[in-house]
Tab-separated table of C-alpha atoms and ligand atoms in Angstrom:
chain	number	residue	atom	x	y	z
A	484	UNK	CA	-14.549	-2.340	10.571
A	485	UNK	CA	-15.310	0.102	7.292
A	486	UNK	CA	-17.405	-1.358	4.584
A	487	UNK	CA	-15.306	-2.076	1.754
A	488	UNK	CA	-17.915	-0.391	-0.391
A	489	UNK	CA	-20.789	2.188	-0.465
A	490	UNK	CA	-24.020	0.679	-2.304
A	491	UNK	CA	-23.073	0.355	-5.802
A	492	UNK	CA	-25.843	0.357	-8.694
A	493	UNK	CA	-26.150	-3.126	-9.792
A	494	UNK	CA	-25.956	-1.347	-13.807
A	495	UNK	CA	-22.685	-0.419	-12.528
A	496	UNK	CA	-21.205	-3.205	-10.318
A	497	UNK	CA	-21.716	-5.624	-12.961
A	498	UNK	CA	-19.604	-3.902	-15.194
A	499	UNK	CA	-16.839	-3.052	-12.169
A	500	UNK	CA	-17.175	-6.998	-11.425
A	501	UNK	CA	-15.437	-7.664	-15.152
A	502	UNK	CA	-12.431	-5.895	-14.040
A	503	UNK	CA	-9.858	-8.193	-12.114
A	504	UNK	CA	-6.509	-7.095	-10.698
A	505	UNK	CA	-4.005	-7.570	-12.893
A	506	UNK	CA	-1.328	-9.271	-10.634
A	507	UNK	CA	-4.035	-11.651	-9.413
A	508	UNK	CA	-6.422	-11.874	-12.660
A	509	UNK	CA	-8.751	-14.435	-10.825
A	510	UNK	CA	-9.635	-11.607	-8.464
A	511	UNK	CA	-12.021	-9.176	-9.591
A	512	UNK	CA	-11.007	-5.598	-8.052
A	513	UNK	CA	-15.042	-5.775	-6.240
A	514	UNK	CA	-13.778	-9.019	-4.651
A	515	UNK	CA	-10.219	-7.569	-3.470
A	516	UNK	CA	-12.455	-4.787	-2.344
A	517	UNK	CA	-10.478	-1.851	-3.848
A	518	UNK	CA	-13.494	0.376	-5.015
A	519	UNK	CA	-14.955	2.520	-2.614
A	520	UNK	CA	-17.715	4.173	-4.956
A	521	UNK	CA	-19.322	4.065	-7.850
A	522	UNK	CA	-22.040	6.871	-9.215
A	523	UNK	CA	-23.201	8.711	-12.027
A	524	UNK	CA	-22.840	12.285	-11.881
A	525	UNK	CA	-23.591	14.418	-15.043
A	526	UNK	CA	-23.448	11.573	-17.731
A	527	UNK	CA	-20.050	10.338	-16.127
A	528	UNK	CA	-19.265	7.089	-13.781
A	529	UNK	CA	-17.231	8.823	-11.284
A	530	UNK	CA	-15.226	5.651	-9.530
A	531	UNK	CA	-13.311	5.570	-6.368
A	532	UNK	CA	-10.699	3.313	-5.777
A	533	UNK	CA	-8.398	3.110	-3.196
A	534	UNK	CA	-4.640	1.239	-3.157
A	535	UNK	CA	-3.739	-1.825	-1.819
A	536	UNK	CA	0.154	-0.671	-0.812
A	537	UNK	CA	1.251	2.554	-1.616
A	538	UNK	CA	3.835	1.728	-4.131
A	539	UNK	CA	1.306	-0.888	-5.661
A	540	UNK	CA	2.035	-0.939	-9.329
A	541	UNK	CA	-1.349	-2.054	-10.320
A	542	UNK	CA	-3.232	0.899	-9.484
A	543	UNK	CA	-2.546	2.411	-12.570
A	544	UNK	CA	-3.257	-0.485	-14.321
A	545	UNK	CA	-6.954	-0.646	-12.675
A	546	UNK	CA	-7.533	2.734	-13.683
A	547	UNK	CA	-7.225	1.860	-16.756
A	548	UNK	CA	-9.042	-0.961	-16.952
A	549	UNK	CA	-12.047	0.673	-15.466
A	550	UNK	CA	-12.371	3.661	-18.086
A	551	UNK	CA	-11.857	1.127	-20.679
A	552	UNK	CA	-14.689	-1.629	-19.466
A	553	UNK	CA	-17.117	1.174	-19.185
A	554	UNK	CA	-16.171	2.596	-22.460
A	555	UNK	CA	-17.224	-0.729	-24.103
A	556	UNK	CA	-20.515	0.002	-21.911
A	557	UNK	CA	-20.598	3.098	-23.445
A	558	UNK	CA	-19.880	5.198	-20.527
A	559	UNK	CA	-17.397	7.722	-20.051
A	560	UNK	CA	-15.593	7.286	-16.594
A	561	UNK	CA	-13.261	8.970	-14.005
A	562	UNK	CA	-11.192	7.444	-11.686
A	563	UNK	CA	-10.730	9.276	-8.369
A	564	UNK	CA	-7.765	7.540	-5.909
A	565	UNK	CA	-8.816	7.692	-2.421
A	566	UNK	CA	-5.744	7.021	0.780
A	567	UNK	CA	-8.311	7.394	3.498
A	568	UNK	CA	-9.621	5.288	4.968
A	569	UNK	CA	-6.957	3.181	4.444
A	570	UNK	CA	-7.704	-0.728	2.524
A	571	UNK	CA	-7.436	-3.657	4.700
A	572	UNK	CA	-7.089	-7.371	3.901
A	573	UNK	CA	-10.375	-7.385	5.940
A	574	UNK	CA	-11.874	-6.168	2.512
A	575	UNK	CA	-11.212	-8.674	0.583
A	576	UNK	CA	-14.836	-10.838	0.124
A	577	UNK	CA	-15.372	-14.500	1.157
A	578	UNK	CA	-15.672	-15.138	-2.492
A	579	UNK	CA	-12.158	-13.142	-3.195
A	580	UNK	CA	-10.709	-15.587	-0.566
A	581	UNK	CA	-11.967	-18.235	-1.842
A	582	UNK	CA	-10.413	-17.810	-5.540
A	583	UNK	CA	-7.250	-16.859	-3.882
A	584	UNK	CA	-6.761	-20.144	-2.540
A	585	UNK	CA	-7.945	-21.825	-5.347
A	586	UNK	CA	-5.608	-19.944	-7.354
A	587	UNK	CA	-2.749	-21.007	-5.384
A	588	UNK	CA	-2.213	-17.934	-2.470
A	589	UNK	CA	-2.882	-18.588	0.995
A	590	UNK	CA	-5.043	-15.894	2.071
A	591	UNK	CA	-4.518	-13.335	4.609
A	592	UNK	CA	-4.483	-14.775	8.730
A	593	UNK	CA	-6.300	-12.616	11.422
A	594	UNK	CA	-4.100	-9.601	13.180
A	595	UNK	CA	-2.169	-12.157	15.512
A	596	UNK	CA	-1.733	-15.295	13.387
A	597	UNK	CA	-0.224	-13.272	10.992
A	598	UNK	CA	2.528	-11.676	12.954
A	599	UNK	CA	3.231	-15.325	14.707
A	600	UNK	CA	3.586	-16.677	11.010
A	601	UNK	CA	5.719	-14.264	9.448
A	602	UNK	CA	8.223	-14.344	12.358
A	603	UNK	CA	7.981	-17.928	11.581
A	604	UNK	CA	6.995	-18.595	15.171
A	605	UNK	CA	4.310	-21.007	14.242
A	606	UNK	CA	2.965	-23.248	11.622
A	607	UNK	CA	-0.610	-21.377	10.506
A	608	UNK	CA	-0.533	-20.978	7.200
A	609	UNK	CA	-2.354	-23.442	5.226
A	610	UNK	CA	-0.723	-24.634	1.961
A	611	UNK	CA	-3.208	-24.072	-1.004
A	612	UNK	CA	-2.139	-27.250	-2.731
A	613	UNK	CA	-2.695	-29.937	-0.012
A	614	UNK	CA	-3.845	-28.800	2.815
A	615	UNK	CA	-0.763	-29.110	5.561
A	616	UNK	CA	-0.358	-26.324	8.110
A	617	UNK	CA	3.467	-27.679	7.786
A	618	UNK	CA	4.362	-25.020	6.115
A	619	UNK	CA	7.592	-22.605	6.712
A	620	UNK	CA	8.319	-19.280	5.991
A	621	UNK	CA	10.461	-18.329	3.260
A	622	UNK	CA	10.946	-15.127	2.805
A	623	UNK	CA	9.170	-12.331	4.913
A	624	UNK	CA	8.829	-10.239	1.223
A	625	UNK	CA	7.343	-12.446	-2.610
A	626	UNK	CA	6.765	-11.907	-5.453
A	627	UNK	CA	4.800	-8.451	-4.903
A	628	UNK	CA	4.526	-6.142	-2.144
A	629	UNK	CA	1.448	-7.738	-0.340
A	630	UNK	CA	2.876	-11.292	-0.539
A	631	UNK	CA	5.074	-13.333	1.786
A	632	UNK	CA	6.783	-16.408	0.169
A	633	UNK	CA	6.361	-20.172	1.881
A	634	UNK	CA	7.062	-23.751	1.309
A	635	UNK	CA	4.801	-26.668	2.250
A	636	UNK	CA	7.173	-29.291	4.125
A	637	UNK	CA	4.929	-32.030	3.252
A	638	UNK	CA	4.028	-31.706	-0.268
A	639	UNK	CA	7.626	-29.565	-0.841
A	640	UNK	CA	5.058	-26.847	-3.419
A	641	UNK	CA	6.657	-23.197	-2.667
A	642	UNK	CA	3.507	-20.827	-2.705
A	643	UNK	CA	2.810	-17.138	-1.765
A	644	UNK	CA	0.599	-16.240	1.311
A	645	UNK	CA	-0.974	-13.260	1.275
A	646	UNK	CA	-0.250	-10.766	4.023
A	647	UNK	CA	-2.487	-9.809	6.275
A	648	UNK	CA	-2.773	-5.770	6.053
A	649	UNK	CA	-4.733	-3.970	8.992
B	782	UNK	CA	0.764	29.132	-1.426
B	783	UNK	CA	1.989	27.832	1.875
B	784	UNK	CA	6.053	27.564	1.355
B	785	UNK	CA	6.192	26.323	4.666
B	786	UNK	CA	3.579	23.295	4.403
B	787	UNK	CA	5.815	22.481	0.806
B	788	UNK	CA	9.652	22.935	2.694
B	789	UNK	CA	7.685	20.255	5.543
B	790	UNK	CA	6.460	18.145	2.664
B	791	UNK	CA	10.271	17.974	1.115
B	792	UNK	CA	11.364	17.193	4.892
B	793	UNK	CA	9.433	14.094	5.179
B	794	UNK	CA	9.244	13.133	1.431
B	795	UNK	CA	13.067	13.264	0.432
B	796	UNK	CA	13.485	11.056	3.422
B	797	UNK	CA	11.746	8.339	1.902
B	798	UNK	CA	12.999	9.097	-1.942
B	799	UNK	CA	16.441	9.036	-1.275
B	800	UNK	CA	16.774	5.985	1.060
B	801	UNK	CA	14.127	4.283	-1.935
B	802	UNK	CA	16.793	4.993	-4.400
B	803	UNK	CA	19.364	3.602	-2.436
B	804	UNK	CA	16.977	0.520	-2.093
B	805	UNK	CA	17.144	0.120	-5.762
B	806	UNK	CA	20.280	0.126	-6.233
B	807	UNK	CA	20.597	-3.263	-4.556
B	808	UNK	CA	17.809	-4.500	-7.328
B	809	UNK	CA	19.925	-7.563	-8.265
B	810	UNK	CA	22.845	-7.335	-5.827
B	811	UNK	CA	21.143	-7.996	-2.315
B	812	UNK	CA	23.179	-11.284	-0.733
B	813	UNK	CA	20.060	-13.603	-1.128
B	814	UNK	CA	16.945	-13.354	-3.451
B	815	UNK	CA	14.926	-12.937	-0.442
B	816	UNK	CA	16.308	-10.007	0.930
B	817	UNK	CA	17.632	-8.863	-2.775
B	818	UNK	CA	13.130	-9.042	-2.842
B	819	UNK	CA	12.718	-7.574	0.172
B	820	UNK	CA	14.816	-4.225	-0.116
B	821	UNK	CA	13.536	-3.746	-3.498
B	822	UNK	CA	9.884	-4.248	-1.591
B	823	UNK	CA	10.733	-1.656	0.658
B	824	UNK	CA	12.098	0.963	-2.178
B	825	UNK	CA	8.996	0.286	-4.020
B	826	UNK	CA	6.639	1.265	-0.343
B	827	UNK	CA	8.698	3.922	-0.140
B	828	UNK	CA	8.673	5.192	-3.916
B	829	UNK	CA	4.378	4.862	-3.778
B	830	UNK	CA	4.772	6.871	-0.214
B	831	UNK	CA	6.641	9.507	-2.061
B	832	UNK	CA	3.792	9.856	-4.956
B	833	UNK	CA	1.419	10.797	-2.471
B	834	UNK	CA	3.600	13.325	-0.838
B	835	UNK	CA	4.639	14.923	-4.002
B	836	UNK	CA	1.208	14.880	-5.783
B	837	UNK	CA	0.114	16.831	-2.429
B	838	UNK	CA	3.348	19.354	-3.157
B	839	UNK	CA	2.428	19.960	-6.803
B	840	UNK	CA	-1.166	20.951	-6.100
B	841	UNK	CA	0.245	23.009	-4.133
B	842	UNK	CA	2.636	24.650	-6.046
B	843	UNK	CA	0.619	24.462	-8.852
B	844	UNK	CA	1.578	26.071	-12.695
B	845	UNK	CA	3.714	23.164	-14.135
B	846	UNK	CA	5.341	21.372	-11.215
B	847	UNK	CA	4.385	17.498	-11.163
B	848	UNK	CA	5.452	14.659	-8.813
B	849	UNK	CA	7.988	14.092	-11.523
B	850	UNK	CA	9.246	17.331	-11.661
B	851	UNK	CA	9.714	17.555	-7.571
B	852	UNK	CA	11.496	13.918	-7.787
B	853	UNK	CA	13.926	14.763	-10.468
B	854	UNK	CA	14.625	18.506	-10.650
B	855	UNK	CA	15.677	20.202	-7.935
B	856	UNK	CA	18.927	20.740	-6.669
B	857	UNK	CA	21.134	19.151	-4.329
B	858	UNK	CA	20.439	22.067	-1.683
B	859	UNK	CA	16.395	21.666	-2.667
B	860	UNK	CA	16.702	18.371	-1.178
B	861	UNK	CA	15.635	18.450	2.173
B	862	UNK	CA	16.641	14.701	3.786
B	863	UNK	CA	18.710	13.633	6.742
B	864	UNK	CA	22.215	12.612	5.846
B	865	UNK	CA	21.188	9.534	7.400
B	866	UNK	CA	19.573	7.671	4.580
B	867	UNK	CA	22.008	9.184	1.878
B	868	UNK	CA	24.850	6.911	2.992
B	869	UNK	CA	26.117	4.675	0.559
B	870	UNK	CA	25.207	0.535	0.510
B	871	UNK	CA	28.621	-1.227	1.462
B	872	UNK	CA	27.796	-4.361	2.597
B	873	UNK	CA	24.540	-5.490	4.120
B	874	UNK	CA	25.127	-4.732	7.732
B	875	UNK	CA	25.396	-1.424	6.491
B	876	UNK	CA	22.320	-1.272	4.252
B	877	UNK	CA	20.171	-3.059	7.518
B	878	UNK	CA	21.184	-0.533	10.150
B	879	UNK	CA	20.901	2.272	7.681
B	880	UNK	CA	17.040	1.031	7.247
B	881	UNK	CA	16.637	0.045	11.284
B	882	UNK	CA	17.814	3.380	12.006
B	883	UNK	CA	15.824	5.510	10.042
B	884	UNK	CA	12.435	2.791	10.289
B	885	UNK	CA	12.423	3.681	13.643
B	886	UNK	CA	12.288	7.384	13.322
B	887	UNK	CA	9.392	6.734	10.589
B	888	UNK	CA	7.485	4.826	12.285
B	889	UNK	CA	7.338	7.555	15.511
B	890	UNK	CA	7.489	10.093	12.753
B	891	UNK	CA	3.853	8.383	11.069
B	892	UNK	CA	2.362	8.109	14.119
B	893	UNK	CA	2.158	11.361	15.538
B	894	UNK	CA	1.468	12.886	11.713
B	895	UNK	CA	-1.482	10.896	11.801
B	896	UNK	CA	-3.335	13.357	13.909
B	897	UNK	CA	-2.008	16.149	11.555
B	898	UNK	CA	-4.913	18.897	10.895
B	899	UNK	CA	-3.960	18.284	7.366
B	900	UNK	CA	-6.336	16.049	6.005
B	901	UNK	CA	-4.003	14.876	3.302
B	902	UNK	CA	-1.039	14.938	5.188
B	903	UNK	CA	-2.972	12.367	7.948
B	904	UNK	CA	-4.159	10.427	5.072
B	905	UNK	CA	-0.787	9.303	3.477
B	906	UNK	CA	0.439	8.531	7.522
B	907	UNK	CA	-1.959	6.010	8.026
B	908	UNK	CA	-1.649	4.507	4.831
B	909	UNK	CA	1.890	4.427	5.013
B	910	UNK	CA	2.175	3.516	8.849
B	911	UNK	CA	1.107	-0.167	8.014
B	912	UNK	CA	3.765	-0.547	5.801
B	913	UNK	CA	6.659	0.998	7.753
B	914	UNK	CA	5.468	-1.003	10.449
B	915	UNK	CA	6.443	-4.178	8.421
B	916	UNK	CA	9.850	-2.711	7.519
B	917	UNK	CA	10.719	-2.304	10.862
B	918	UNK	CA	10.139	-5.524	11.908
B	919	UNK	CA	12.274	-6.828	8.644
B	920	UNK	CA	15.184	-4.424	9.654
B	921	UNK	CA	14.996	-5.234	13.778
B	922	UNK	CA	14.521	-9.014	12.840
B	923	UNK	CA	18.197	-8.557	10.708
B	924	UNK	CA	19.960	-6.481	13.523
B	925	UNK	CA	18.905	-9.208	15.872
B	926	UNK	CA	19.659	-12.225	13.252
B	927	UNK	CA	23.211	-10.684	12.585
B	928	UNK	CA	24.083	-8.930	16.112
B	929	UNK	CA	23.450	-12.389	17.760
B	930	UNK	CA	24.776	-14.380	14.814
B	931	UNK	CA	28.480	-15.434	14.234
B	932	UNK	CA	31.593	-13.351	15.172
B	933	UNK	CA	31.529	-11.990	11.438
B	934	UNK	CA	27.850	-11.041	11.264
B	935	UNK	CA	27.977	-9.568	14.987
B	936	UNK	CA	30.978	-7.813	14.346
B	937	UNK	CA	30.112	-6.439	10.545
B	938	UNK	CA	26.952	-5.431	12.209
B	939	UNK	CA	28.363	-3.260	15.209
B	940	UNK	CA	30.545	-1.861	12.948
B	941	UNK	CA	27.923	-0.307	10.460
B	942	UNK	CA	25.961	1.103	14.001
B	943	UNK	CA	28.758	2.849	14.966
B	944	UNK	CA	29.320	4.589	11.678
B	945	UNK	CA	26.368	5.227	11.360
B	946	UNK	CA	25.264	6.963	14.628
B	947	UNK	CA	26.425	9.828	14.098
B	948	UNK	CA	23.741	10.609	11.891
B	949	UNK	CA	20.975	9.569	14.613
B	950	UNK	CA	20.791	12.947	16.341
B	951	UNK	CA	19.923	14.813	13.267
B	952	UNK	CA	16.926	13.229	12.872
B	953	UNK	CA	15.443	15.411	15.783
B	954	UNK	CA	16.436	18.691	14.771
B	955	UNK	CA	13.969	20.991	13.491
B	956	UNK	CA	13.826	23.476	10.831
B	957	UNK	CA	11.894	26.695	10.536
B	958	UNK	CA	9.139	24.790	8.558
B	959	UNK	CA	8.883	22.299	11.133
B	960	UNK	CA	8.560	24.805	13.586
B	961	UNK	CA	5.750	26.801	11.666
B	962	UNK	CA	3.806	23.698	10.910
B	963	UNK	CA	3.830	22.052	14.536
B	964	UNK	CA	2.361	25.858	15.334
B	965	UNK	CA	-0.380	25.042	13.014
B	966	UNK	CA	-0.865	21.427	14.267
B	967	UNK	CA	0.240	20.375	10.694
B	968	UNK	CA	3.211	19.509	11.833
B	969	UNK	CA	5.088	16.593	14.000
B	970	UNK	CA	7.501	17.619	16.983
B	971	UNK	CA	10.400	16.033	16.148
B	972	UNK	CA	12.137	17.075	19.457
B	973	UNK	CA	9.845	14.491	21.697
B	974	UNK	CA	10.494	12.042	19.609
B	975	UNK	CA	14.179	11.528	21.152
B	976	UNK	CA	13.965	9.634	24.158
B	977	UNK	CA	11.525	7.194	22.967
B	978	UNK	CA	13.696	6.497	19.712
B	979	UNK	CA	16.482	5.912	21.832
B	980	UNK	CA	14.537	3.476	23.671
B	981	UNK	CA	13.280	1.271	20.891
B	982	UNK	CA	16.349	1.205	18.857
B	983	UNK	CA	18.678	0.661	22.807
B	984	UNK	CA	16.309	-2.121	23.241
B	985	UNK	CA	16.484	-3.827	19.883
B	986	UNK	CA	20.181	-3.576	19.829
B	987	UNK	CA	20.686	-5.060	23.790
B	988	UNK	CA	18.341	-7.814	22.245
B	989	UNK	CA	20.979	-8.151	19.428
B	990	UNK	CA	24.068	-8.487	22.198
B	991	UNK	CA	25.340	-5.623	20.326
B	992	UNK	CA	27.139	-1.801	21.803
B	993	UNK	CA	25.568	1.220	22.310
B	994	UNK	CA	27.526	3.264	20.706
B	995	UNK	CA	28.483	6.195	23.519
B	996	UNK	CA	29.830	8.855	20.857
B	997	UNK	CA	29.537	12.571	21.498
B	998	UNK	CA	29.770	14.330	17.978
B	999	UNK	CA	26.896	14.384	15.467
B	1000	UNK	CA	26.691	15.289	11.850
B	1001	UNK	CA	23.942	17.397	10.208
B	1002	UNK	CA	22.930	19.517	7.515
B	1003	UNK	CA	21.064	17.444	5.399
B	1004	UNK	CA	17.404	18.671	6.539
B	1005	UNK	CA	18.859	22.369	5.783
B	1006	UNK	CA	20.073	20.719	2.166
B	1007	UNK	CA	23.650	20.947	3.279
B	1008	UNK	CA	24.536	17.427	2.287
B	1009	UNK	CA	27.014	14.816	2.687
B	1010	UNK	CA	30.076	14.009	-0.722
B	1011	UNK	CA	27.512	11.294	-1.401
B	1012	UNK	CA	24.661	12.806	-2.230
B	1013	UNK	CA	25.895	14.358	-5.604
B	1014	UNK	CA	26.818	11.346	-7.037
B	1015	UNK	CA	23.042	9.347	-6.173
B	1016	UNK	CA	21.581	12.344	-7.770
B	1017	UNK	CA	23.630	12.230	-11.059
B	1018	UNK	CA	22.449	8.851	-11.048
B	1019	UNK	CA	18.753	9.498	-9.749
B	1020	UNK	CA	18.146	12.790	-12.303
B	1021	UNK	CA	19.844	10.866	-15.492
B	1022	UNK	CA	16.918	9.654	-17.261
B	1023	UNK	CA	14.845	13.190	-16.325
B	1024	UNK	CA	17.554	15.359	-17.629
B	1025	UNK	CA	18.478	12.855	-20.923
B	1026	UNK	CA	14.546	12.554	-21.587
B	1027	UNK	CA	12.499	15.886	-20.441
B	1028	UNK	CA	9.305	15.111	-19.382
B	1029	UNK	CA	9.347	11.206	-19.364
B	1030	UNK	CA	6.716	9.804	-16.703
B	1031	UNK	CA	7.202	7.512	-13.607
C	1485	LIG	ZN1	1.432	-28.774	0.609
């Protein structure tokens, strides 16, 4: 497995940490593991982020919201957008996961459980609300491209897992 | 600037733009909200797929060409894509084995361009290879769910494979750009890429309890830009906002 992230400047990370992703805002884009780098070269935060899915909407969005939280810093910075190597679920921090299921979205499965849940071949994913692994596949496609759409039989609360990406 | 690397880009990347837009036109009118989701999930994979391909192309065209201005204004015989992914939606058996069909071909198509010598080029494969390889298990999942379904379904669904098979064998023809770039290990060979498609998509459609279809005549022209009575209309449509409002962004 890739790190998620060269060593970032705390000065720096701190400020990257403020910026969430704006489909999942209790997610901070360090968390979800999107930025690759982060330096200073020649007065300018040069920042390099790289997409969750290729049609991902949000990317834009995060650009933006990275030149504008180092602007309040008073830095001027560029956003470079990186395809290779490619982001994995695998990136996404312990603490990311954890807000994710606090938030409501099952978080992504390993490789295998994955594929046997979104065939709907067995009952892994755990509903965020109460627990239950009685949960059944909805829809193999949610509410954005890296979520799957499920409903807990036992406490009936539809909820969004998200897909494991490898 | 390498015409031949941009003529291979337009191969691969109209592929993706045109079924995408096809995809979108079901935004609304799929037969279920899930799979009304799921198509327009697909379209949008596509669509990002298609940015990175055409942001590639404009660099290398440089002056004023864009990603925009590769999407939206070039003519229909500019437009390099198989005929395959230009046919119309009818109803969704059609629309399922259009997307089986060509998600096959992708798939093989992604993972031999992975080992392209063009950095970029291998970059946008594997990014786009995990993606494709969750399309094709939505599409194969449908041909199995309506091939092995009721007499409707299975028969709807062995209807829209048999139309649409003539369009299969295209998809391993090769054009002088191909050629070139497989020269310069840039390129994929599309011509050993046959038998095993034929294998996945037999297998998948056995699976399904449905006919191979056993035709002998093929259609083509659509990688030389020769295209199908279809394809003006979905770029009338595609081109509208481009042409009514010059230089609006994606
Ligand atoms: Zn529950």
């Amino acid at each position: 497995m890739t790190e998620a992230t060269e060593h970032i400047d705390q000065k720096l990370f701190e400020i990257l940490e403020t910026v969430s992703d704006p489909e999942i805002p209790v997610l901070s884009i360090m968390e979800m593991g999107v930025v690759r780098s982060a330096k200073i070269i020649n007065g300018i935060v040069e920042v390099q982020i790289t997409p969750t899915y290729s049609g991902c909407p949000a990317m834009d969005v995060i650009g933006d919201d990275i030149k504008l939280a180092f602007k309040q810093k008073g830095y001027e910075a560029k956003i470079e957008l990186i395809l290779s190597p490619a982001w994995t679920t695998d990136w996404i921090t312990p603490k990311g996961r954890a807000a994710l299921e606090k938030y409501g979205i099952a978080s992504p499965l390993s490789e295998s459980a994955d594929k046997e849940a979104l065939l709907g071949n067995k009952k892994v994913v755990k509903c965020p609300q109460c627990g239950s692994f009685n949960t059944k596949l909805v829809s193999q496609f949610g509410s954005t491209a890296c979520k799957a759409f499920f409903q807990c039989e036992d406490c009936l609360e539809p909820f969004d897992y998200f897909k494991c990406l490898k | 600037m390498n015409n031949n690397l941009i003529q291979y880009i337009y191969g691969i990347a109209d592929n993706s733009l045109i079924l995408g837009q096809r995809l979108g036109e079901l935004c609304g009118h799929g037969p279920s909200l899930e799979t009304d989701i799921a198509m327009t999930n697909i379209s949008l994979d596509l669509f990002g797929q298609v940015r990175s391909y055409f942001q590639y192309a404009a660099k290398l065209i440089g002056g004023d060409a864009t990603e925009d201005t590769i999407a939206f204004l070039r003519k229909e015989r500019e437009y390099k894509n198989v005929l395959l992914v230009e046919q119309p939606n009818q109803d969704f058996a059609y629309s399922i084995a259009r997307q089986f069909l060509f998600d096959v071909y992708h798939l093989l198509v992604l993972e031999e361009l992975q080992n392209s010598k063009d950095e970029t080029l291998s970059a946008i494969a594997k990014k786009s290879i995990k993606e494709v390889s969750y399309h094709t298990r939505f599409s194969s999942d449908w041909i199995r769910r309506l091939g092995d379904g009721t007499e409707e379904s299975h028969n709807r669904i062995q209807t829209a494979i048999n139309d649409l098979w003539i369009f299969t064998d295209e998809l391993f023809h090769q054009t002088d750009a191909d050629k070139a770039m497989v020269t310069e290990g840039i390129g994929v060979d599309v011509t050993l890429l046959k038998s095993n498609y034929f294998k996945k998509v037999n297998e998948i459609l056995e699976e399904a309890t449905l006919q191979i279809p056993t035709i002998e005549y093929f259609q083509k022209g659509g990688k030389q830009g020769i295209h199908s009575e279809h394809m003006g209309y979905l770029l009338a449509q595609m081109q509208y906002m481009q042409l009514a409002y010059p230089n609006m962004n994606w």
